[in-house]
Amino acid sequence: MAQKPNIDCAKAVSTPEIKYCSQVSYKAADQKLNQVYKQVNSSSKGQQKQLLISAQRSWIQFRDNNCDFEVFGSRGGTGYEAFRNGCLERLTKQRTKDLSDFSTNK
């Protein structure tokens, strides 16, 4: 089993450190989104539930395509993955907020 690197992301400066930290940060945002999505999904019924599932699938495709577009100019560069992860994290956090707001205002 691979050992987790001992990196202080607050002090990351090298490309591998920044890349690693961007992966960790995006993964945490994605896990939070999945928690909130499951809560909203479990409290939705019938057509509303089906619309949520469809909307989430469409949103994932939008997020991925949008981030590919945003970081297109850095393709092949050393910062590409960190830039893309930053975009994915930003949009994922926004989606989490949107779903949380929906859940609270239901």
GROMACS .gro file of C-alpha atoms in nm:
model
  106
    1MET     CA    1   0.000   0.000   0.000
    2ALA     CA    2   0.137   0.341  -0.097
    3GLN     CA    3   0.225   0.568   0.190
    4LYS     CA    4   0.065   0.912   0.203
    5PRO     CA    5   0.325   1.184   0.141
    6ASN     CA    6   0.405   1.410   0.435
    7ILE     CA    7   0.328   1.745   0.269
    8ASP     CA    8   0.216   2.064   0.441
    9CYS     CA    9  -0.019   2.199   0.176
   10ALA     CA   10  -0.012   2.546   0.334
   11LYS     CA   11   0.357   2.559   0.244
   12ALA     CA   12   0.351   2.372  -0.089
   13VAL     CA   13   0.582   2.532  -0.346
   14SER     CA   14   0.712   2.261  -0.578
   15THR     CA   15   0.504   2.139  -0.871
   16PRO     CA   16   0.461   1.787  -0.727
   17GLU     CA   17   0.352   1.931  -0.390
   18ILE     CA   18   0.105   2.171  -0.549
   19LYS     CA   19  -0.030   1.893  -0.771
   20TYR     CA   20  -0.071   1.661  -0.472
   21CYS     CA   21  -0.240   1.930  -0.261
   22SER     CA   22  -0.479   2.021  -0.542
   23GLN     CA   23  -0.579   1.654  -0.566
   24VAL     CA   24  -0.638   1.631  -0.190
   25SER     CA   25  -0.839   1.953  -0.184
   26TYR     CA   26  -1.057   1.856  -0.481
   27LYS     CA   27  -1.114   1.506  -0.339
   28ALA     CA   28  -1.235   1.656  -0.009
   29ALA     CA   29  -1.474   1.889  -0.194
   30ASP     CA   30  -1.604   1.597  -0.401
   31GLN     CA   31  -1.664   1.385  -0.090
   32LYS     CA   32  -1.862   1.670   0.069
   33LEU     CA   33  -2.068   1.708  -0.249
   34ASN     CA   34  -2.145   1.336  -0.248
   35GLN     CA   35  -2.266   1.357   0.113
   36VAL     CA   36  -2.495   1.651   0.040
   37TYR     CA   37  -2.621   1.494  -0.283
   38LYS     CA   38  -2.712   1.172  -0.100
   39GLN     CA   39  -2.905   1.373   0.160
   40VAL     CA   40  -3.100   1.564  -0.105
   41ASN     CA   41  -3.156   1.248  -0.309
   42SER     CA   42  -3.287   1.053  -0.010
   43SER     CA   43  -3.537   1.327   0.073
   44SER     CA   44  -3.660   1.358  -0.287
   45LYS     CA   45  -3.940   1.147  -0.431
   46GLY     CA   46  -4.081   1.053  -0.770
   47GLN     CA   47  -4.027   1.293  -1.056
   48GLN     CA   48  -3.830   1.536  -0.841
   49LYS     CA   49  -3.583   1.257  -0.758
   50GLN     CA   50  -3.549   1.166  -1.127
   51LEU     CA   51  -3.490   1.531  -1.216
   52LEU     CA   52  -3.222   1.557  -0.947
   53ILE     CA   53  -3.042   1.249  -1.083
   54SER     CA   54  -3.060   1.385  -1.438
   55ALA     CA   55  -2.948   1.731  -1.328
   56GLN     CA   56  -2.653   1.590  -1.134
   57ARG     CA   57  -2.537   1.381  -1.431
   58SER     CA   58  -2.564   1.685  -1.657
   59TRP     CA   59  -2.385   1.902  -1.403
   60ILE     CA   60  -2.092   1.656  -1.382
   61GLN     CA   61  -2.056   1.667  -1.759
   62PHE     CA   62  -2.079   2.049  -1.754
   63ARG     CA   63  -1.821   2.073  -1.475
   64ASP     CA   64  -1.571   1.850  -1.650
   65ASN     CA   65  -1.615   2.018  -1.989
   66ASN     CA   66  -1.606   2.367  -1.839
   67CYS     CA   67  -1.284   2.298  -1.652
   68ASP     CA   68  -1.126   2.143  -1.962
   69PHE     CA   69  -1.218   2.465  -2.145
   70GLU     CA   70  -1.090   2.693  -1.868
   71VAL     CA   71  -0.747   2.530  -1.847
   72PHE     CA   72  -0.708   2.446  -2.215
   73GLY     CA   73  -0.419   2.689  -2.257
   74SER     CA   74  -0.212   2.513  -1.993
   75ARG     CA   75  -0.243   2.164  -2.146
   76GLY     CA   76   0.093   1.995  -2.153
   77GLY     CA   77   0.232   2.229  -1.888
   78THR     CA   78   0.348   2.132  -1.543
   79GLY     CA   79   0.062   2.321  -1.376
   80TYR     CA   80  -0.218   2.176  -1.587
   81GLU     CA   81  -0.342   1.921  -1.336
   82ALA     CA   82  -0.330   2.165  -1.044
   83PHE     CA   83  -0.518   2.429  -1.247
   84ARG     CA   84  -0.780   2.172  -1.352
   85ASN     CA   85  -0.818   2.042  -0.996
   86GLY     CA   86  -0.862   2.401  -0.876
   87CYS     CA   87  -1.142   2.453  -1.127
   88LEU     CA   88  -1.305   2.122  -1.036
   89GLU     CA   89  -1.285   2.210  -0.667
   90ARG     CA   90  -1.434   2.558  -0.717
   91LEU     CA   91  -1.731   2.432  -0.921
   92THR     CA   92  -1.782   2.135  -0.688
   93LYS     CA   93  -1.798   2.363  -0.383
   94GLN     CA   94  -2.050   2.584  -0.563
   95ARG     CA   95  -2.266   2.282  -0.651
   96THR     CA   96  -2.247   2.164  -0.289
   97LYS     CA   97  -2.367   2.505  -0.173
   98ASP     CA   98  -2.649   2.504  -0.429
   99LEU     CA   99  -2.768   2.159  -0.320
  100SER     CA  100  -2.735   2.253   0.049
  101ASP     CA  101  -2.938   2.568  -0.010
  102PHE     CA  102  -3.203   2.364  -0.190
  103SER     CA  103  -3.214   2.117   0.095
  104THR     CA  104  -3.257   2.391   0.357
  105ASN     CA  105  -3.519   2.584   0.159
  106LYS     CA  106  -3.726   2.280   0.068
   0.00000   0.00000   0.00000
